PDB file of C-alpha atoms in Angstrom:
ATOM      1  CA  MET E   1     -87.392-248.476 -13.534  1.00  0.00           C
ATOM      2  CA  SER E   2     -87.073-245.732 -15.439  1.00  0.00           C
ATOM      3  CA  ASP E   3     -83.838-244.093 -16.196  1.00  0.00           C
ATOM      4  CA  THR E   4     -84.362-240.925 -13.836  1.00  0.00           C
ATOM      5  CA  ASN E   5     -84.850-243.243 -10.909  1.00  0.00           C
ATOM      6  CA  GLN E   6     -81.825-245.157 -11.277  1.00  0.00           C
ATOM      7  CA  ILE E   7     -78.442-243.934  -9.147  1.00  0.00           C
ATOM      8  CA  PRO E   8     -75.527-242.936 -11.437  1.00  0.00           C
ATOM      9  CA  VAL E   9     -73.094-245.468 -11.445  1.00  0.00           C
ATOM     10  CA  PHE E  10     -69.409-243.473 -11.572  1.00  0.00           C
ATOM     11  CA  ASN E  11     -66.052-245.096 -12.548  1.00  0.00           C
ATOM     12  CA  LEU E  12     -64.711-242.226 -11.547  1.00  0.00           C
ATOM     13  CA  PHE E  13     -64.941-238.880  -9.150  1.00  0.00           C
ATOM     14  CA  GLY E  14     -67.744-237.089 -10.982  1.00  0.00           C
ATOM     15  CA  GLU E  15     -66.872-239.103 -14.266  1.00  0.00           C
ATOM     16  CA  THR E  16     -68.239-242.174 -16.129  1.00  0.00           C
ATOM     17  CA  SER E  17     -65.461-242.597 -18.141  1.00  0.00           C
ATOM     18  CA  VAL E  18     -63.209-245.782 -18.169  1.00  0.00           C
ATOM     19  CA  PHE E  19     -61.274-246.024 -15.356  1.00  0.00           C
ATOM     20  CA  PRO E  20     -57.705-245.151 -16.857  1.00  0.00           C
ATOM     21  CA  ASP E  21     -55.152-246.718 -14.103  1.00  0.00           C
ATOM     22  CA  VAL E  22     -54.242-249.312 -11.316  1.00  0.00           C
ATOM     23  CA  VAL E  23     -55.181-246.825  -9.231  1.00  0.00           C
ATOM     24  CA  HIS E  24     -56.123-243.129  -9.148  1.00  0.00           C
ATOM     25  CA  CYS E  25     -55.040-239.702  -7.445  1.00  0.00           C
ATOM     26  CA  GLU E  26     -56.169-236.543  -8.052  1.00  0.00           C
ATOM     27  CA  ARG E  27     -56.858-233.136  -6.363  1.00  0.00           C
ATOM     28  CA  VAL E  28     -60.005-232.395  -5.121  1.00  0.00           C
ATOM     29  CA  PHE E  29     -59.220-228.622  -6.555  1.00  0.00           C
ATOM     30  CA  ASP E  30     -59.077-230.028  -9.929  1.00  0.00           C
ATOM     31  CA  ARG E  31     -62.300-232.146 -10.079  1.00  0.00           C
ATOM     32  CA  ALA E  32     -64.754-230.267  -7.777  1.00  0.00           C
ATOM     33  CA  ARG E  33     -64.481-226.673  -9.922  1.00  0.00           C
ATOM     34  CA  LEU E  34     -65.247-228.289 -13.116  1.00  0.00           C
ATOM     35  CA  HIS E  35     -68.655-229.404 -11.726  1.00  0.00           C
ATOM     36  CA  GLY E  36     -69.640-226.144  -9.386  1.00  0.00           C
ATOM     37  CA  TRP E  37     -68.027-227.993  -6.306  1.00  0.00           C
ATOM     38  CA  LYS E  38     -71.166-230.329  -6.334  1.00  0.00           C
ATOM     39  CA  ILE E  39     -70.725-234.123  -7.193  1.00  0.00           C
ATOM     40  CA  ALA E  40     -74.358-235.461  -7.957  1.00  0.00           C
ATOM     41  CA  PRO E  41     -75.196-238.716  -5.484  1.00  0.00           C
ATOM     42  CA  HIS E  42     -73.600-241.794  -7.096  1.00  0.00           C
ATOM     43  CA  ARG E  43     -72.299-245.006  -5.835  1.00  0.00           C
ATOM     44  CA  HIS E  44     -69.279-247.216  -7.412  1.00  0.00           C
ATOM     45  CA  HIS E  45     -70.124-251.206  -7.843  1.00  0.00           C
ATOM     46  CA  HIS E  46     -66.316-252.121  -7.937  1.00  0.00           C
ATOM     47  CA  MET E  47     -64.383-249.272  -6.223  1.00  0.00           C
ATOM     48  CA  ALA E  48     -63.399-247.639  -3.265  1.00  0.00           C
ATOM     49  CA  GLN E  49     -62.926-244.374  -2.626  1.00  0.00           C
ATOM     50  CA  LEU E  50     -60.473-242.361  -0.014  1.00  0.00           C
ATOM     51  CA  PHE E  51     -60.906-238.603   0.462  1.00  0.00           C
ATOM     52  CA  HIS E  52     -58.833-235.917   2.505  1.00  0.00           C
ATOM     53  CA  ILE E  53     -59.499-232.852   3.008  1.00  0.00           C
ATOM     54  CA  GLU E  54     -56.188-230.304   3.249  1.00  0.00           C
ATOM     55  CA  GLN E  55     -58.245-226.934   3.181  1.00  0.00           C
ATOM     56  CA  GLY E  56     -61.905-225.689   3.406  1.00  0.00           C
ATOM     57  CA  ASP E  57     -65.191-229.143   3.616  1.00  0.00           C
ATOM     58  CA  ALA E  58     -67.820-230.776   2.251  1.00  0.00           C
ATOM     59  CA  ARG E  59     -70.456-231.461   3.140  1.00  0.00           C
ATOM     60  CA  VAL E  60     -71.312-235.386   2.350  1.00  0.00           C
ATOM     61  CA  THR E  61     -74.617-237.449   1.565  1.00  0.00           C
ATOM     62  CA  LEU E  62     -74.211-240.579   2.151  1.00  0.00           C
ATOM     63  CA  ASP E  63     -76.838-243.499   1.441  1.00  0.00           C
ATOM     64  CA  GLY E  64     -79.428-240.298   2.438  1.00  0.00           C
ATOM     65  CA  LYS E  65     -77.622-238.864   5.637  1.00  0.00           C
ATOM     66  CA  ASP E  66     -75.807-235.940   5.686  1.00  0.00           C
ATOM     67  CA  ARG E  67     -72.448-235.681   7.335  1.00  0.00           C
ATOM     68  CA  ASP E  68     -69.154-232.764   7.009  1.00  0.00           C
ATOM     69  CA  LEU E  69     -66.030-233.198   6.025  1.00  0.00           C
ATOM     70  CA  LYS E  70     -63.749-231.029   7.206  1.00  0.00           C
ATOM     71  CA  SER E  71     -60.150-229.897   7.062  1.00  0.00           C
ATOM     72  CA  GLY E  72     -57.475-232.546   8.486  1.00  0.00           C
ATOM     73  CA  GLU E  73     -59.858-235.163   7.744  1.00  0.00           C
ATOM     74  CA  PHE E  74     -60.732-238.483   5.702  1.00  0.00           C
ATOM     75  CA  LEU E  75     -63.510-240.235   4.047  1.00  0.00           C
ATOM     76  CA  TYR E  76     -63.449-244.153   3.380  1.00  0.00           C
ATOM     77  CA  ILE E  77     -65.967-244.822   1.086  1.00  0.00           C
ATOM     78  CA  PRO E  78     -66.640-248.467   0.328  1.00  0.00           C
ATOM     79  CA  PRO E  79     -68.131-249.678  -2.686  1.00  0.00           C
ATOM     80  CA  GLN E  80     -71.709-249.371  -3.563  1.00  0.00           C
ATOM     81  CA  VAL E  81     -72.435-246.635  -0.903  1.00  0.00           C
ATOM     82  CA  VAL E  82     -74.324-244.290  -2.706  1.00  0.00           C
ATOM     83  CA  HIS E  83     -72.140-240.299  -2.106  1.00  0.00           C
ATOM     84  CA  GLY E  84     -72.704-237.013  -2.979  1.00  0.00           C
ATOM     85  CA  PHE E  85     -70.695-233.750  -2.304  1.00  0.00           C
ATOM     86  CA  GLU E  86     -70.871-230.119  -1.869  1.00  0.00           C
ATOM     87  CA  PHE E  87     -67.846-228.678  -1.653  1.00  0.00           C
ATOM     88  CA  SER E  88     -66.951-225.025   0.006  1.00  0.00           C
ATOM     89  CA  LYS E  89     -66.045-223.168  -3.098  1.00  0.00           C
ATOM     90  CA  GLY E  90     -61.841-223.824  -3.602  1.00  0.00           C
ATOM     91  CA  THR E  91     -61.569-227.040  -0.758  1.00  0.00           C
ATOM     92  CA  GLU E  92     -57.868-228.689  -1.318  1.00  0.00           C
ATOM     93  CA  GLY E  93     -57.303-232.114  -0.741  1.00  0.00           C
ATOM     94  CA  PHE E  94     -56.891-235.988  -2.570  1.00  0.00           C
ATOM     95  CA  VAL E  95     -59.349-237.857  -3.689  1.00  0.00           C
ATOM     96  CA  LEU E  96     -58.052-241.749  -4.314  1.00  0.00           C
ATOM     97  CA  SER E  97     -60.406-244.324  -6.045  1.00  0.00           C
ATOM     98  CA  LEU E  98     -59.567-247.886  -5.557  1.00  0.00           C
ATOM     99  CA  PRO E  99     -60.368-250.717  -7.639  1.00  0.00           C
ATOM    100  CA  ALA E 100     -61.943-253.463  -5.987  1.00  0.00           C
ATOM    101  CA  PRO E 101     -58.940-255.751  -7.555  1.00  0.00           C
ATOM    102  CA  VAL E 102     -56.626-253.509  -5.662  1.00  0.00           C
ATOM    103  CA  LEU E 103     -58.843-253.891  -2.311  1.00  0.00           C
ATOM    104  CA  ASN E 104     -59.225-257.968  -3.057  1.00  0.00           C
ATOM    105  CA  ARG E 105     -55.595-258.219  -3.159  1.00  0.00           C
ATOM    106  CA  LEU E 106     -54.926-256.934   0.101  1.00  0.00           C
ATOM    107  CA  GLY E 107     -53.946-259.192   2.541  1.00  0.00           C
ATOM    108  CA  PRO E 108     -53.393-261.865   4.468  1.00  0.00           C
ATOM    109  CA  ARG E 109     -57.289-261.333   4.553  1.00  0.00           C
ATOM    110  CA  THR E 110     -58.966-261.822   7.716  1.00  0.00           C
ATOM    111  CA  ALA E 111     -62.797-261.032   9.144  1.00  0.00           C
ATOM    112  CA  THR E 112     -61.491-257.926  10.608  1.00  0.00           C
ATOM    113  CA  LEU E 113     -60.195-256.823   7.620  1.00  0.00           C
ATOM    114  CA  SER E 114     -62.918-257.875   5.291  1.00  0.00           C
ATOM    115  CA  ALA E 115     -65.216-256.008   7.490  1.00  0.00           C
ATOM    116  CA  TRP E 116     -62.768-252.992   7.578  1.00  0.00           C
ATOM    117  CA  LEU E 117     -62.858-252.295   4.069  1.00  0.00           C
ATOM    118  CA  ALA E 118     -66.668-252.740   3.826  1.00  0.00           C
ATOM    119  CA  SER E 119     -67.184-249.930   6.011  1.00  0.00           C
ATOM    120  CA  LEU E 120     -67.706-246.194   5.928  1.00  0.00           C
ATOM    121  CA  HIS E 121     -64.678-245.002   8.318  1.00  0.00           C
ATOM    122  CA  HIS E 122     -64.201-240.710   9.046  1.00  0.00           C
ATOM    123  CA  GLY E 123     -61.807-238.795  11.278  1.00  0.00           C
ATOM    124  CA  ALA E 124     -58.485-236.923  11.064  1.00  0.00           C
ATOM    125  CA  LEU E 125     -55.738-238.446   9.030  1.00  0.00           C
ATOM    126  CA  THR E 126     -52.793-238.576  10.790  1.00  0.00           C
ATOM    127  CA  GLY E 127     -49.143-237.892   9.998  1.00  0.00           C
ATOM    128  CA  LEU E 128     -47.706-241.211   8.468  1.00  0.00           C
ATOM    129  CA  ALA E 129     -51.014-241.722   6.366  1.00  0.00           C
ATOM    130  CA  ALA E 130     -50.795-238.620   5.589  1.00  0.00           C
ATOM    131  CA  HIS E 131     -47.588-239.142   4.256  1.00  0.00           C
ATOM    132  CA  LEU E 132     -48.402-242.072   2.327  1.00  0.00           C
ATOM    133  CA  LEU E 133     -51.154-240.325   0.627  1.00  0.00           C
ATOM    134  CA  ASN E 134     -48.601-237.722  -0.922  1.00  0.00           C
ATOM    135  CA  GLN E 135     -46.505-240.392  -2.113  1.00  0.00           C
ATOM    136  CA  ILE E 136     -49.103-241.710  -3.481  1.00  0.00           C
ATOM    137  CA  ALA E 137     -49.685-238.766  -5.406  1.00  0.00           C
ATOM    138  CA  LEU E 138     -46.176-238.695  -6.346  1.00  0.00           C
ATOM    139  CA  PHE E 139     -45.872-242.274  -8.298  1.00  0.00           C
ATOM    140  CA  HIS E 140     -49.029-241.478  -9.617  1.00  0.00           C
ATOM    141  CA  ASP E 141     -47.428-238.787 -11.571  1.00  0.00           C
ATOM    142  CA  LYS E 142     -44.423-240.453 -12.555  1.00  0.00           C
ATOM    143  CA  SER E 143     -43.636-243.211 -15.070  1.00  0.00           C
ATOM    144  CA  GLY E 144     -41.063-246.414 -13.998  1.00  0.00           C
ATOM    145  CA  THR E 145     -41.329-249.915 -14.687  1.00  0.00           C
ATOM    146  CA  PHE E 146     -42.886-250.914 -11.255  1.00  0.00           C
ATOM    147  CA  ARG E 147     -44.816-248.213 -11.221  1.00  0.00           C
ATOM    148  CA  ALA E 148     -48.070-249.931 -10.685  1.00  0.00           C
ATOM    149  CA  GLN E 149     -46.631-252.006  -8.068  1.00  0.00           C
ATOM    150  CA  GLN E 150     -45.907-248.821  -5.479  1.00  0.00           C
ATOM    151  CA  LEU E 151     -48.999-247.100  -6.347  1.00  0.00           C
ATOM    152  CA  VAL E 152     -50.847-250.644  -4.901  1.00  0.00           C
ATOM    153  CA  ALA E 153     -48.352-251.247  -2.033  1.00  0.00           C
ATOM    154  CA  LEU E 154     -48.140-247.902  -1.291  1.00  0.00           C
ATOM    155  CA  SER E 155     -52.495-248.116  -1.269  1.00  0.00           C
ATOM    156  CA  HIS E 156     -52.586-251.151   0.777  1.00  0.00           C
ATOM    157  CA  ALA E 157     -49.815-249.498   3.300  1.00  0.00           C
ATOM    158  CA  LEU E 158     -52.235-246.336   3.723  1.00  0.00           C
ATOM    159  CA  LEU E 159     -55.176-248.739   4.006  1.00  0.00           C
ATOM    160  CA  MET E 160     -53.699-250.939   6.947  1.00  0.00           C
ATOM    161  CA  THR E 161     -52.512-247.599   8.626  1.00  0.00           C
ATOM    162  CA  LEU E 162     -56.264-245.723   8.334  1.00  0.00           C
ATOM    163  CA  ALA E 163     -57.240-248.976  10.389  1.00  0.00           C
ATOM    164  CA  GLU E 164     -55.009-248.929  13.087  1.00  0.00           C
ATOM    165  CA  ASP E 165     -55.143-245.403  13.417  1.00  0.00           C
ATOM    166  CA  VAL E 166     -59.072-246.060  13.471  1.00  0.00           C
ATOM    167  CA  SER E 167     -58.880-248.751  16.128  1.00  0.00           C
ATOM    168  CA  SER E 168     -56.905-247.075  18.027  1.00  0.00           C
ATOM    169  CA  GLU E 169     -59.216-244.086  18.260  1.00  0.00           C
ATOM    170  CA  HIS E 170     -61.865-246.583  19.844  1.00  0.00           C
ATOM    171  CA  ASP E 171     -59.261-248.033  22.527  1.00  0.00           C
ATOM    172  CA  PRO E 172     -60.287-246.082  25.817  1.00  0.00           C
ATOM    173  CA  ASN E 173     -56.508-245.845  26.897  1.00  0.00           C
ATOM    174  CA  HIS E 174     -54.713-244.607  23.689  1.00  0.00           C
ATOM    175  CA  GLN E 175     -57.531-241.526  23.809  1.00  0.00           C
ATOM    176  CA  ILE E 176     -56.490-240.810  27.766  1.00  0.00           C
ATOM    177  CA  GLN E 177     -52.881-240.804  26.061  1.00  0.00           C
ATOM    178  CA  GLN E 178     -54.225-238.907  22.896  1.00  0.00           C
ATOM    179  CA  LEU E 179     -55.523-236.477  25.845  1.00  0.00           C
ATOM    180  CA  ASN E 180     -52.468-236.061  27.804  1.00  0.00           C
ATOM    181  CA  ASP E 181     -50.444-235.552  24.951  1.00  0.00           C
ATOM    182  CA  LEU E 182     -52.816-232.234  24.327  1.00  0.00           C
ATOM    183  CA  ILE E 183     -53.161-231.469  27.914  1.00  0.00           C
ATOM    184  CA  ALA E 184     -49.001-230.901  27.998  1.00  0.00           C
ATOM    185  CA  GLU E 185     -49.038-229.311  24.790  1.00  0.00           C
ATOM    186  CA  ASN E 186     -51.135-226.857  25.514  1.00  0.00           C
ATOM    187  CA  LEU E 187     -51.054-226.007  29.142  1.00  0.00           C
ATOM    188  CA  ALA E 188     -50.132-222.584  28.900  1.00  0.00           C
ATOM    189  CA  LYS E 189     -53.470-221.716  26.211  1.00  0.00           C
ATOM    190  CA  GLY E 190     -56.130-221.743  29.011  1.00  0.00           C
ATOM    191  CA  TRP E 191     -57.953-224.912  26.679  1.00  0.00           C
ATOM    192  CA  GLY E 192     -61.155-226.065  28.489  1.00  0.00           C
ATOM    193  CA  ALA E 193     -62.970-229.156  27.590  1.00  0.00           C
ATOM    194  CA  ALA E 194     -64.826-228.256  24.614  1.00  0.00           C
ATOM    195  CA  ASP E 195     -61.131-227.444  22.768  1.00  0.00           C
ATOM    196  CA  TYR E 196     -59.879-230.570  24.016  1.00  0.00           C
ATOM    197  CA  ALA E 197     -62.738-232.412  22.858  1.00  0.00           C
ATOM    198  CA  GLY E 198     -62.519-230.527  19.154  1.00  0.00           C
ATOM    199  CA  ALA E 199     -59.049-231.623  18.962  1.00  0.00           C
ATOM    200  CA  LEU E 200     -59.859-235.173  19.422  1.00  0.00           C
ATOM    201  CA  HIS E 201     -62.697-234.914  17.114  1.00  0.00           C
ATOM    202  CA  MET E 202     -65.127-235.619  19.215  1.00  0.00           C
ATOM    203  CA  THR E 203     -68.244-233.649  21.319  1.00  0.00           C
ATOM    204  CA  ALA E 204     -67.279-232.678  25.041  1.00  0.00           C
ATOM    205  CA  GLY E 205     -70.217-234.863  26.344  1.00  0.00           C
ATOM    206  CA  HIS E 206     -68.275-237.985  24.312  1.00  0.00           C
ATOM    207  CA  LEU E 207     -65.184-236.965  25.895  1.00  0.00           C
ATOM    208  CA  ASN E 208     -66.013-236.011  29.363  1.00  0.00           C
ATOM    209  CA  ARG E 209     -67.845-240.190  28.634  1.00  0.00           C
ATOM    210  CA  ILE E 210     -64.455-241.669  28.655  1.00  0.00           C
ATOM    211  CA  VAL E 211     -62.744-239.701  31.182  1.00  0.00           C
ATOM    212  CA  ARG E 212     -65.107-240.705  33.680  1.00  0.00           C
ATOM    213  CA  ALA E 213     -64.999-244.151  32.628  1.00  0.00           C
ATOM    214  CA  GLN E 214     -61.160-244.517  32.774  1.00  0.00           C
ATOM    215  CA  THR E 215     -60.769-242.315  35.414  1.00  0.00           C
ATOM    216  CA  GLY E 216     -63.674-241.646  37.780  1.00  0.00           C
ATOM    217  CA  MET E 217     -63.250-237.779  37.246  1.00  0.00           C
ATOM    218  CA  THR E 218     -65.282-235.643  34.939  1.00  0.00           C
ATOM    219  CA  LEU E 219     -63.811-234.012  32.024  1.00  0.00           C
ATOM    220  CA  THR E 220     -63.284-230.634  34.229  1.00  0.00           C
ATOM    221  CA  THR E 221     -62.035-232.676  37.058  1.00  0.00           C
ATOM    222  CA  TYR E 222     -59.215-234.249  35.195  1.00  0.00           C
ATOM    223  CA  LEU E 223     -58.331-230.913  33.440  1.00  0.00           C
ATOM    224  CA  GLU E 224     -57.747-228.866  36.094  1.00  0.00           C
ATOM    225  CA  THR E 225     -56.462-232.015  38.263  1.00  0.00           C
ATOM    226  CA  ALA E 226     -53.319-231.651  35.449  1.00  0.00           C
ATOM    227  CA  VAL E 227     -52.976-228.065  35.698  1.00  0.00           C
ATOM    228  CA  MET E 228     -52.948-228.040  39.052  1.00  0.00           C
ATOM    229  CA  THR E 229     -50.058-230.611  39.446  1.00  0.00           C
ATOM    230  CA  GLU E 230     -48.027-228.783  36.783  1.00  0.00           C
ATOM    231  CA  ALA E 231     -48.660-225.567  39.575  1.00  0.00           C
ATOM    232  CA  CYS E 232     -47.285-227.409  41.706  1.00  0.00           C
ATOM    233  CA  ARG E 233     -43.967-228.845  39.965  1.00  0.00           C
ATOM    234  CA  LEU E 234     -43.576-224.984  38.891  1.00  0.00           C
ATOM    235  CA  LEU E 235     -44.225-223.209  42.593  1.00  0.00           C
ATOM    236  CA  ALA E 236     -41.851-226.368  44.104  1.00  0.00           C
ATOM    237  CA  PHE E 237     -38.816-226.392  41.404  1.00  0.00           C
ATOM    238  CA  THR E 238     -38.891-222.779  39.979  1.00  0.00           C
ATOM    239  CA  ARG E 239     -38.245-219.039  41.057  1.00  0.00           C
ATOM    240  CA  LEU E 240     -41.527-218.037  39.113  1.00  0.00           C
ATOM    241  CA  SER E 241     -44.307-215.611  41.158  1.00  0.00           C
ATOM    242  CA  VAL E 242     -47.204-216.713  42.024  1.00  0.00           C
ATOM    243  CA  ALA E 243     -48.619-214.673  39.305  1.00  0.00           C
ATOM    244  CA  GLU E 244     -46.041-215.871  36.541  1.00  0.00           C
ATOM    245  CA  VAL E 245     -47.350-219.237  37.957  1.00  0.00           C
ATOM    246  CA  GLY E 246     -50.240-219.036  36.806  1.00  0.00           C
ATOM    247  CA  PHE E 247     -49.919-217.216  33.306  1.00  0.00           C
ATOM    248  CA  ARG E 248     -48.149-220.294  32.258  1.00  0.00           C
ATOM    249  CA  LEU E 249     -50.967-222.387  33.164  1.00  0.00           C
ATOM    250  CA  GLY E 250     -53.279-219.918  31.094  1.00  0.00           C
ATOM    251  CA  TYR E 251     -54.424-218.047  34.210  1.00  0.00           C
ATOM    252  CA  THR E 252     -54.837-214.008  33.601  1.00  0.00           C
ATOM    253  CA  ASP E 253     -56.248-212.963  36.570  1.00  0.00           C
ATOM    254  CA  PRO E 254     -54.104-213.808  39.225  1.00  0.00           C
ATOM    255  CA  PRO E 255     -56.618-213.733  42.325  1.00  0.00           C
ATOM    256  CA  TYR E 256     -58.777-216.577  40.682  1.00  0.00           C
ATOM    257  CA  PHE E 257     -55.561-218.738  40.362  1.00  0.00           C
ATOM    258  CA  SER E 258     -54.895-218.552  44.223  1.00  0.00           C
ATOM    259  CA  ARG E 259     -58.387-219.329  44.884  1.00  0.00           C
ATOM    260  CA  ARG E 260     -58.913-222.448  41.911  1.00  0.00           C
ATOM    261  CA  PHE E 261     -55.542-223.570  43.491  1.00  0.00           C
ATOM    262  CA  ARG E 262     -56.888-223.308  47.441  1.00  0.00           C
ATOM    263  CA  LEU E 263     -59.689-224.569  46.599  1.00  0.00           C
ATOM    264  CA  ARG E 264     -57.883-227.609  44.906  1.00  0.00           C
ATOM    265  CA  MET E 265     -55.013-228.326  47.118  1.00  0.00           C
ATOM    266  CA  GLY E 266     -56.075-227.291  50.435  1.00  0.00           C
ATOM    267  CA  GLU E 267     -54.018-224.337  50.513  1.00  0.00           C
ATOM    268  CA  THR E 268     -52.706-221.038  48.965  1.00  0.00           C
ATOM    269  CA  PRO E 269     -49.947-221.566  46.356  1.00  0.00           C
ATOM    270  CA  THR E 270     -47.651-219.019  48.748  1.00  0.00           C
ATOM    271  CA  ARG E 271     -48.425-221.650  51.602  1.00  0.00           C
ATOM    272  CA  TYR E 272     -48.042-224.541  49.404  1.00  0.00           C
ATOM    273  CA  ARG E 273     -44.195-223.092  48.238  1.00  0.00           C
ATOM    274  CA  ASP E 274     -43.097-222.528  52.075  1.00  0.00           C
ATOM    275  CA  ARG E 275     -44.304-226.066  53.130  1.00  0.00           C
ATOM    276  CA  VAL E 276     -42.577-227.520  50.339  1.00  0.00           C
ATOM    277  CA  SER E 277     -39.155-225.698  50.764  1.00  0.00           C
ATOM    278  CA  GLY E 278     -39.532-226.544  54.580  1.00  0.00           C
ATOM    279  CA  GLU E 279     -39.706-230.082  53.261  1.00  0.00           C
ATOM    280  CA  LYS E 280     -36.933-229.966  50.365  1.00  0.00           C
ATOM    281  CA  GLY E 281     -34.847-228.255  53.218  1.00  0.00           C
ATOM    282  CA  ALA E 282     -35.208-230.971  56.103  1.00  0.00           C
ATOM    283  CA  ASP E 283     -33.465-233.218  53.713  1.00  0.00           C
TER     284      ASP E 283
END
């Protein structure tokens, strides 16, 4: 095979130079802009890499297939996978390069762990994982007697945090809890199915399937049930007007809110409030 048909082998992000450290951490901006924001397809025989986009985005080619890497997301690439990047100009984030000896020391080793380390992973970076990555960047730029050990320990903690996060993302109960947390945080914003699905980094169709499997309801029905449950609480336990209750729950048109409430609850908001007030008075 001629050299022109060989897949380039890089030791670092965009470089063929000797690997310089126990692990290597650098900013996407610092390296990608030197290459015109494009890194040609290549692979690493004995190194994994972790990319995190803080701001901007990238089009990534992985073994010939394209995918988008967006702000707030990470991408873990194991050894041997051919990958290339086209970053939007000005993209910021981190690239963590992990030589095979660092990966091999991670243990206790199980079949599940080995399979995770040998697979591609892409998703949202959680707060804990972001904190660990920032700590790695901090220690990488410092000196100290135990710097290498600190970098390896933090890298191991980061990888296992990502593995746990990825496992949780595929647990339907965990996904429903994440959805419930988002609903509680965004009731007043009038979010729809696409908004919640986007926040959970999945399509509305996929989220709908999860909700239907777990609750028997469609996503739209589940969301409206949550909103109307909160409406009932506000009507029963506050003196907010019906219109104000609707505004608090993202309805800008009070008559529309009243119609949706009646359709879901079988009575108007005013009738519900009067009935519940009478029942509380009887108590």
